[in-house]
Amino acid sequence: MKPSEIMSSIQLNGKNIALTDVLVDEMGDNHVQTSVDTPLRNDAFVLSDEDKIKAIEKHFRAIMEVLGLDLNDDSLKGTPKRVAKMYVKEIFKGLNPENMPKVTLFNNSYHYNQMLVEKNISFYSNCEHHFVPIIGRAHVAYISNGKVIGLSKLNRIVNYFAKRPQVQERLTMQIGAALQKILGTQDVAVVIDAKHLCVASRGIEDDTSTTVTSFYEGKFKEEATRSEFLKYLELHTKV
């Protein structure tokens, strides 16, 4: 296909854009996202996990064969099924809403009305443009509106949204919006600092740069509150 040939079209910033080979590459290298919600088809959950694993195993086997790999080799013969199980049960399990962490809220009995910060939450995600890892840390904060959440649930929520093909900007917004809904407060902040292997291992092959994205709503839009939050991120806690 020539670069100028139109493959299809997409909606980008409210406009129909012709999708060509050139644009496909540009979108991938520039981490363009087309929606805040993860793009899912209406029939995304018609198949069971086991059915998905069988289908992916078949297709990944075909990919390996096209690449010229000998799947009769003892080291490779189980790879298609291992990859399929990994996709469905592990690295992309956040696509299924049934895997959303069950969250119990507690009354703010201590009447703690300052911000709560959970920082350095490690996560692994995958770039939706090349399906290679995004490795980073998330820092989240909220100011209670009468309810509080268990600390470990903050980590679980981050990892739930990370376990799907992602764009970092979308991941940041999804975490922030979910916390607002769960906690019943607009006062939420999220900062993510991550390394993208689609930048480090291919393309420009820059292994030193990281990407920082943020979500500030409610009181965190105020400079003083936002500055306080960012100051906490500089702390080096020793245990």
PDB file of C-alpha atoms in Angstrom:
ATOM      1  CA  MET A   1       0.000   0.000   0.000  1.00  0.00           C
ATOM      2  CA  LYS A   2       1.348   3.429  -0.918  1.00  0.00           C
ATOM      3  CA  PRO A   3       1.614   5.986   1.935  1.00  0.00           C
ATOM      4  CA  SER A   4      -1.026   8.157   0.286  1.00  0.00           C
ATOM      5  CA  GLU A   5      -3.614   5.374   0.084  1.00  0.00           C
ATOM      6  CA  ILE A   6      -6.544   5.761   2.464  1.00  0.00           C
ATOM      7  CA  MET A   7      -7.011   2.736   4.745  1.00  0.00           C
ATOM      8  CA  SER A   8     -10.086   4.117   6.530  1.00  0.00           C
ATOM      9  CA  SER A   9     -10.990   7.231   8.492  1.00  0.00           C
ATOM     10  CA  ILE A  10     -11.103   8.125  12.189  1.00  0.00           C
ATOM     11  CA  GLN A  11     -12.648  10.791  14.382  1.00  0.00           C
ATOM     12  CA  LEU A  12      -9.908  13.013  15.815  1.00  0.00           C
ATOM     13  CA  ASN A  13     -10.810  16.171  17.727  1.00  0.00           C
ATOM     14  CA  GLY A  14     -14.277  16.027  16.230  1.00  0.00           C
ATOM     15  CA  LYS A  15     -13.065  15.825  12.621  1.00  0.00           C
ATOM     16  CA  ASN A  16     -12.990  12.966  10.118  1.00  0.00           C
ATOM     17  CA  ILE A  17      -9.351  12.250   9.308  1.00  0.00           C
ATOM     18  CA  ALA A  18      -8.222   9.964   6.486  1.00  0.00           C
ATOM     19  CA  LEU A  19      -6.163   7.109   7.954  1.00  0.00           C
ATOM     20  CA  THR A  20      -3.076   6.412   5.826  1.00  0.00           C
ATOM     21  CA  ASP A  21       0.102   4.418   6.449  1.00  0.00           C
ATOM     22  CA  VAL A  22       1.919   7.662   7.180  1.00  0.00           C
ATOM     23  CA  LEU A  23      -0.690   8.822   9.690  1.00  0.00           C
ATOM     24  CA  VAL A  24      -0.706   5.399  11.364  1.00  0.00           C
ATOM     25  CA  ASP A  25       3.020   5.714  12.055  1.00  0.00           C
ATOM     26  CA  GLU A  26       2.714   9.339  13.147  1.00  0.00           C
ATOM     27  CA  MET A  27      -0.111   8.563  15.569  1.00  0.00           C
ATOM     28  CA  GLY A  28       1.906   5.751  17.114  1.00  0.00           C
ATOM     29  CA  ASP A  29       5.090   7.744  17.533  1.00  0.00           C
ATOM     30  CA  ASN A  30       3.235  10.780  18.877  1.00  0.00           C
ATOM     31  CA  HIS A  31       0.964   8.768  21.216  1.00  0.00           C
ATOM     32  CA  VAL A  32      -2.256  10.189  19.810  1.00  0.00           C
ATOM     33  CA  GLN A  33      -5.433   9.154  21.627  1.00  0.00           C
ATOM     34  CA  THR A  34      -8.901   9.382  20.137  1.00  0.00           C
ATOM     35  CA  SER A  35     -11.065   9.106  23.269  1.00  0.00           C
ATOM     36  CA  VAL A  36     -10.964   9.266  27.063  1.00  0.00           C
ATOM     37  CA  ASP A  37     -12.736   5.913  27.260  1.00  0.00           C
ATOM     38  CA  THR A  38     -10.851   2.807  26.211  1.00  0.00           C
ATOM     39  CA  PRO A  39     -12.110   1.999  22.680  1.00  0.00           C
ATOM     40  CA  LEU A  40     -14.145  -1.196  23.047  1.00  0.00           C
ATOM     41  CA  ARG A  41     -16.617  -2.829  20.707  1.00  0.00           C
ATOM     42  CA  ASN A  42     -20.165  -3.496  21.891  1.00  0.00           C
ATOM     43  CA  ASP A  43     -19.516  -7.243  21.724  1.00  0.00           C
ATOM     44  CA  ALA A  44     -16.245  -7.073  23.654  1.00  0.00           C
ATOM     45  CA  PHE A  45     -17.438  -9.510  26.320  1.00  0.00           C
ATOM     46  CA  VAL A  46     -19.523 -11.945  24.306  1.00  0.00           C
ATOM     47  CA  LEU A  47     -16.683 -14.477  24.340  1.00  0.00           C
ATOM     48  CA  SER A  48     -15.612 -16.071  27.614  1.00  0.00           C
ATOM     49  CA  ASP A  49     -12.022 -15.716  28.790  1.00  0.00           C
ATOM     50  CA  GLU A  50     -11.329 -19.308  27.769  1.00  0.00           C
ATOM     51  CA  ASP A  51     -12.734 -18.705  24.282  1.00  0.00           C
ATOM     52  CA  LYS A  52     -10.575 -15.593  23.947  1.00  0.00           C
ATOM     53  CA  ILE A  53      -7.492 -17.532  25.021  1.00  0.00           C
ATOM     54  CA  LYS A  54      -8.142 -20.211  22.392  1.00  0.00           C
ATOM     55  CA  ALA A  55      -8.646 -17.606  19.653  1.00  0.00           C
ATOM     56  CA  ILE A  56      -5.576 -15.563  20.591  1.00  0.00           C
ATOM     57  CA  GLU A  57      -3.457 -18.733  20.835  1.00  0.00           C
ATOM     58  CA  LYS A  58      -4.404 -19.610  17.265  1.00  0.00           C
ATOM     59  CA  HIS A  59      -3.638 -16.133  15.924  1.00  0.00           C
ATOM     60  CA  PHE A  60      -0.387 -15.734  17.827  1.00  0.00           C
ATOM     61  CA  ARG A  61       0.756 -19.128  16.560  1.00  0.00           C
ATOM     62  CA  ALA A  62       0.157 -17.823  13.028  1.00  0.00           C
ATOM     63  CA  ILE A  63       2.212 -14.691  13.780  1.00  0.00           C
ATOM     64  CA  MET A  64       5.122 -16.784  15.039  1.00  0.00           C
ATOM     65  CA  GLU A  65       4.928 -19.028  11.975  1.00  0.00           C
ATOM     66  CA  VAL A  66       4.930 -16.019   9.630  1.00  0.00           C
ATOM     67  CA  LEU A  67       8.063 -14.809  11.425  1.00  0.00           C
ATOM     68  CA  GLY A  68       9.677 -18.134  10.552  1.00  0.00           C
ATOM     69  CA  LEU A  69       9.894 -19.590  14.064  1.00  0.00           C
ATOM     70  CA  ASP A  70       9.878 -23.352  14.519  1.00  0.00           C
ATOM     71  CA  LEU A  71       7.017 -24.113  16.887  1.00  0.00           C
ATOM     72  CA  ASN A  72       8.139 -27.742  17.168  1.00  0.00           C
ATOM     73  CA  ASP A  73      11.028 -26.502  19.307  1.00  0.00           C
ATOM     74  CA  ASP A  74      10.494 -27.375  22.986  1.00  0.00           C
ATOM     75  CA  SER A  75      11.089 -23.757  24.037  1.00  0.00           C
ATOM     76  CA  LEU A  76       8.556 -22.297  21.584  1.00  0.00           C
ATOM     77  CA  LYS A  77       5.749 -24.849  21.316  1.00  0.00           C
ATOM     78  CA  GLY A  78       3.948 -23.533  24.411  1.00  0.00           C
ATOM     79  CA  THR A  79       4.481 -19.852  23.655  1.00  0.00           C
ATOM     80  CA  PRO A  80       1.193 -19.158  21.777  1.00  0.00           C
ATOM     81  CA  LYS A  81      -0.896 -20.402  24.700  1.00  0.00           C
ATOM     82  CA  ARG A  82       1.310 -18.674  27.280  1.00  0.00           C
ATOM     83  CA  VAL A  83       0.953 -15.361  25.448  1.00  0.00           C
ATOM     84  CA  ALA A  84      -2.815 -15.812  25.074  1.00  0.00           C
ATOM     85  CA  LYS A  85      -3.269 -16.516  28.797  1.00  0.00           C
ATOM     86  CA  MET A  86      -1.010 -13.582  29.670  1.00  0.00           C
ATOM     87  CA  TYR A  87      -3.062 -11.220  27.484  1.00  0.00           C
ATOM     88  CA  VAL A  88      -6.447 -12.240  28.883  1.00  0.00           C
ATOM     89  CA  LYS A  89      -5.648 -13.091  32.505  1.00  0.00           C
ATOM     90  CA  GLU A  90      -2.821 -10.681  33.273  1.00  0.00           C
ATOM     91  CA  ILE A  91      -1.647  -7.709  31.260  1.00  0.00           C
ATOM     92  CA  PHE A  92      -5.029  -6.870  29.680  1.00  0.00           C
ATOM     93  CA  LYS A  93      -7.367  -8.041  32.442  1.00  0.00           C
ATOM     94  CA  GLY A  94      -8.302  -4.408  33.124  1.00  0.00           C
ATOM     95  CA  LEU A  95     -10.417  -4.434  29.956  1.00  0.00           C
ATOM     96  CA  ASN A  96     -13.042  -6.509  31.743  1.00  0.00           C
ATOM     97  CA  PRO A  97     -15.183  -4.424  34.131  1.00  0.00           C
ATOM     98  CA  GLU A  98     -15.710  -7.541  36.240  1.00  0.00           C
ATOM     99  CA  ASN A  99     -12.084  -7.142  37.343  1.00  0.00           C
ATOM    100  CA  MET A 100     -12.660  -3.647  38.735  1.00  0.00           C
ATOM    101  CA  PRO A 101     -11.535  -3.760  42.399  1.00  0.00           C
ATOM    102  CA  LYS A 102     -14.342  -4.060  44.916  1.00  0.00           C
ATOM    103  CA  VAL A 103     -14.113  -0.891  46.993  1.00  0.00           C
ATOM    104  CA  THR A 104     -15.501  -0.368  50.487  1.00  0.00           C
ATOM    105  CA  LEU A 105     -15.719   3.180  51.782  1.00  0.00           C
ATOM    106  CA  PHE A 106     -15.348   4.036  55.447  1.00  0.00           C
ATOM    107  CA  ASN A 107     -16.618   6.995  57.424  1.00  0.00           C
ATOM    108  CA  ASN A 108     -13.964   9.606  58.061  1.00  0.00           C
ATOM    109  CA  SER A 109     -14.219   9.022  61.819  1.00  0.00           C
ATOM    110  CA  TYR A 110     -11.067  10.988  62.563  1.00  0.00           C
ATOM    111  CA  HIS A 111     -12.466  14.007  60.688  1.00  0.00           C
ATOM    112  CA  TYR A 112      -9.199  14.174  58.760  1.00  0.00           C
ATOM    113  CA  ASN A 113      -9.824  17.003  56.308  1.00  0.00           C
ATOM    114  CA  GLN A 114      -6.344  17.385  54.821  1.00  0.00           C
ATOM    115  CA  MET A 115      -5.138  15.719  51.665  1.00  0.00           C
ATOM    116  CA  LEU A 116      -4.187  12.062  51.680  1.00  0.00           C
ATOM    117  CA  VAL A 117      -1.355  11.172  49.316  1.00  0.00           C
ATOM    118  CA  GLU A 118      -0.366   7.718  48.107  1.00  0.00           C
ATOM    119  CA  LYS A 119       2.804   8.078  46.085  1.00  0.00           C
ATOM    120  CA  ASN A 120       5.165   5.832  44.133  1.00  0.00           C
ATOM    121  CA  ILE A 121       2.511   3.314  43.095  1.00  0.00           C
ATOM    122  CA  SER A 122       4.371   1.056  40.668  1.00  0.00           C
ATOM    123  CA  PHE A 123       2.482  -0.111  37.592  1.00  0.00           C
ATOM    124  CA  TYR A 124       3.019  -1.864  34.291  1.00  0.00           C
ATOM    125  CA  SER A 125       0.860  -1.061  31.312  1.00  0.00           C
ATOM    126  CA  ASN A 126       1.124  -1.478  27.543  1.00  0.00           C
ATOM    127  CA  CYS A 127       1.154   1.144  24.811  1.00  0.00           C
ATOM    128  CA  GLU A 128      -1.902   0.679  22.611  1.00  0.00           C
ATOM    129  CA  HIS A 129       0.060   1.735  19.518  1.00  0.00           C
ATOM    130  CA  HIS A 130       2.757  -0.947  19.611  1.00  0.00           C
ATOM    131  CA  PHE A 131       1.716  -3.284  22.471  1.00  0.00           C
ATOM    132  CA  VAL A 132       5.006  -2.834  24.317  1.00  0.00           C
ATOM    133  CA  PRO A 133       5.333  -1.984  28.027  1.00  0.00           C
ATOM    134  CA  ILE A 134       4.819   1.312  29.798  1.00  0.00           C
ATOM    135  CA  ILE A 135       6.570   1.167  33.170  1.00  0.00           C
ATOM    136  CA  GLY A 136       5.955   3.879  35.713  1.00  0.00           C
ATOM    137  CA  ARG A 137       4.824   5.231  39.039  1.00  0.00           C
ATOM    138  CA  ALA A 138       1.555   6.920  39.890  1.00  0.00           C
ATOM    139  CA  HIS A 139       1.003   9.438  42.687  1.00  0.00           C
ATOM    140  CA  VAL A 140      -2.594  10.017  43.768  1.00  0.00           C
ATOM    141  CA  ALA A 141      -4.194  12.291  46.332  1.00  0.00           C
ATOM    142  CA  TYR A 142      -7.646  13.245  47.519  1.00  0.00           C
ATOM    143  CA  ILE A 143      -9.327  15.343  50.175  1.00  0.00           C
ATOM    144  CA  SER A 144     -12.079  13.462  51.987  1.00  0.00           C
ATOM    145  CA  ASN A 145     -15.679  14.521  51.527  1.00  0.00           C
ATOM    146  CA  GLY A 146     -16.764  12.417  54.497  1.00  0.00           C
ATOM    147  CA  LYS A 147     -15.589   9.029  53.217  1.00  0.00           C
ATOM    148  CA  VAL A 148     -12.165   7.390  52.993  1.00  0.00           C
ATOM    149  CA  ILE A 149     -10.845   4.410  51.077  1.00  0.00           C
ATOM    150  CA  GLY A 150      -8.414   1.685  52.134  1.00  0.00           C
ATOM    151  CA  LEU A 151      -4.879   2.560  51.043  1.00  0.00           C
ATOM    152  CA  SER A 152      -4.317  -0.665  49.105  1.00  0.00           C
ATOM    153  CA  LYS A 153      -7.423   0.069  47.031  1.00  0.00           C
ATOM    154  CA  LEU A 154      -5.700   3.114  45.576  1.00  0.00           C
ATOM    155  CA  ASN A 155      -2.953   0.829  44.276  1.00  0.00           C
ATOM    156  CA  ARG A 156      -5.517  -1.628  42.931  1.00  0.00           C
ATOM    157  CA  ILE A 157      -7.447   1.065  41.083  1.00  0.00           C
ATOM    158  CA  VAL A 158      -4.258   2.326  39.422  1.00  0.00           C
ATOM    159  CA  ASN A 159      -3.334  -1.183  38.336  1.00  0.00           C
ATOM    160  CA  TYR A 160      -6.843  -1.979  37.093  1.00  0.00           C
ATOM    161  CA  PHE A 161      -6.732   0.854  34.571  1.00  0.00           C
ATOM    162  CA  ALA A 162      -3.088   0.121  33.738  1.00  0.00           C
ATOM    163  CA  LYS A 163      -3.925  -3.467  32.770  1.00  0.00           C
ATOM    164  CA  ARG A 164      -5.191  -2.633  29.300  1.00  0.00           C
ATOM    165  CA  PRO A 165      -3.753  -1.180  26.090  1.00  0.00           C
ATOM    166  CA  GLN A 166      -3.227   2.438  27.090  1.00  0.00           C
ATOM    167  CA  VAL A 167      -2.165   5.960  26.301  1.00  0.00           C
ATOM    168  CA  GLN A 168      -0.674   7.635  29.366  1.00  0.00           C
ATOM    169  CA  GLU A 169      -2.922  10.689  29.168  1.00  0.00           C
ATOM    170  CA  ARG A 170      -6.010   8.461  29.103  1.00  0.00           C
ATOM    171  CA  LEU A 171      -4.689   6.320  31.975  1.00  0.00           C
ATOM    172  CA  THR A 172      -4.207   9.447  34.090  1.00  0.00           C
ATOM    173  CA  MET A 173      -7.717  10.739  33.400  1.00  0.00           C
ATOM    174  CA  GLN A 174      -9.365   7.356  33.947  1.00  0.00           C
ATOM    175  CA  ILE A 175      -7.751   6.948  37.364  1.00  0.00           C
ATOM    176  CA  GLY A 176      -8.715  10.482  38.386  1.00  0.00           C
ATOM    177  CA  ALA A 177     -12.318  10.192  37.194  1.00  0.00           C
ATOM    178  CA  ALA A 178     -12.752   6.798  38.874  1.00  0.00           C
ATOM    179  CA  LEU A 179     -11.502   8.134  42.220  1.00  0.00           C
ATOM    180  CA  GLN A 180     -13.848  11.112  41.990  1.00  0.00           C
ATOM    181  CA  LYS A 181     -16.812   8.808  41.397  1.00  0.00           C
ATOM    182  CA  ILE A 182     -15.853   6.321  44.114  1.00  0.00           C
ATOM    183  CA  LEU A 183     -15.040   8.921  46.774  1.00  0.00           C
ATOM    184  CA  GLY A 184     -17.826  11.339  45.915  1.00  0.00           C
ATOM    185  CA  THR A 185     -15.483  14.299  45.729  1.00  0.00           C
ATOM    186  CA  GLN A 186     -14.018  16.497  43.013  1.00  0.00           C
ATOM    187  CA  ASP A 187     -10.853  17.008  45.092  1.00  0.00           C
ATOM    188  CA  VAL A 188      -8.582  14.484  43.388  1.00  0.00           C
ATOM    189  CA  ALA A 189      -5.092  14.700  41.924  1.00  0.00           C
ATOM    190  CA  VAL A 190      -3.102  12.180  39.880  1.00  0.00           C
ATOM    191  CA  VAL A 191       0.461  12.465  38.561  1.00  0.00           C
ATOM    192  CA  ILE A 192       2.062   9.710  36.494  1.00  0.00           C
ATOM    193  CA  ASP A 193       5.746   9.462  35.558  1.00  0.00           C
ATOM    194  CA  ALA A 194       6.476   6.614  33.153  1.00  0.00           C
ATOM    195  CA  LYS A 195       8.915   5.181  30.657  1.00  0.00           C
ATOM    196  CA  HIS A 196       7.549   4.007  27.315  1.00  0.00           C
ATOM    197  CA  LEU A 197       9.356   1.105  25.712  1.00  0.00           C
ATOM    198  CA  CYS A 198       7.934   2.116  22.342  1.00  0.00           C
ATOM    199  CA  VAL A 199      10.252   5.125  22.732  1.00  0.00           C
ATOM    200  CA  ALA A 200      13.127   3.273  24.430  1.00  0.00           C
ATOM    201  CA  SER A 201      13.309   0.062  22.397  1.00  0.00           C
ATOM    202  CA  ARG A 202      12.199   1.222  18.913  1.00  0.00           C
ATOM    203  CA  GLY A 203      11.701   4.401  16.927  1.00  0.00           C
ATOM    204  CA  ILE A 204      13.904   7.092  18.466  1.00  0.00           C
ATOM    205  CA  GLU A 205      15.422   4.505  20.876  1.00  0.00           C
ATOM    206  CA  ASP A 206      15.740   6.959  23.762  1.00  0.00           C
ATOM    207  CA  ASP A 207      16.227   4.991  26.972  1.00  0.00           C
ATOM    208  CA  THR A 208      16.527   7.975  29.331  1.00  0.00           C
ATOM    209  CA  SER A 209      13.391  10.065  28.842  1.00  0.00           C
ATOM    210  CA  THR A 210      10.160   9.670  30.797  1.00  0.00           C
ATOM    211  CA  THR A 211       6.691  11.119  30.321  1.00  0.00           C
ATOM    212  CA  VAL A 212       4.791  13.016  33.042  1.00  0.00           C
ATOM    213  CA  THR A 213       1.019  13.559  32.963  1.00  0.00           C
ATOM    214  CA  SER A 214      -1.334  15.054  35.548  1.00  0.00           C
ATOM    215  CA  PHE A 215      -4.976  15.328  36.587  1.00  0.00           C
ATOM    216  CA  TYR A 216      -6.027  18.140  38.950  1.00  0.00           C
ATOM    217  CA  GLU A 217      -9.638  18.762  39.900  1.00  0.00           C
ATOM    218  CA  GLY A 218     -11.533  20.513  42.684  1.00  0.00           C
ATOM    219  CA  LYS A 219      -9.274  22.108  45.286  1.00  0.00           C
ATOM    220  CA  PHE A 220      -6.213  20.786  43.467  1.00  0.00           C
ATOM    221  CA  LYS A 221      -6.800  23.404  40.781  1.00  0.00           C
ATOM    222  CA  GLU A 222      -5.798  25.971  43.416  1.00  0.00           C
ATOM    223  CA  GLU A 223      -2.100  26.753  43.273  1.00  0.00           C
ATOM    224  CA  ALA A 224      -1.512  26.398  47.032  1.00  0.00           C
ATOM    225  CA  THR A 225      -3.145  22.942  47.248  1.00  0.00           C
ATOM    226  CA  ARG A 226      -1.432  21.722  44.100  1.00  0.00           C
ATOM    227  CA  SER A 227       1.947  22.979  45.332  1.00  0.00           C
ATOM    228  CA  GLU A 228       1.457  21.197  48.656  1.00  0.00           C
ATOM    229  CA  PHE A 229       0.737  17.943  46.826  1.00  0.00           C
ATOM    230  CA  LEU A 230       3.803  18.290  44.597  1.00  0.00           C
ATOM    231  CA  LYS A 231       5.947  19.099  47.637  1.00  0.00           C
ATOM    232  CA  TYR A 232       4.970  15.786  49.220  1.00  0.00           C
ATOM    233  CA  LEU A 233       6.198  13.982  46.113  1.00  0.00           C
ATOM    234  CA  GLU A 234       9.702  15.255  46.841  1.00  0.00           C
ATOM    235  CA  LEU A 235       9.812  13.457  50.207  1.00  0.00           C
ATOM    236  CA  HIS A 236      12.126  10.452  50.398  1.00  0.00           C
ATOM    237  CA  THR A 237      10.544   8.225  53.019  1.00  0.00           C
ATOM    238  CA  LYS A 238      12.871   5.816  54.796  1.00  0.00           C
ATOM    239  CA  VAL A 239      11.698   2.657  56.586  1.00  0.00           C
TER     240      VAL A 239
END
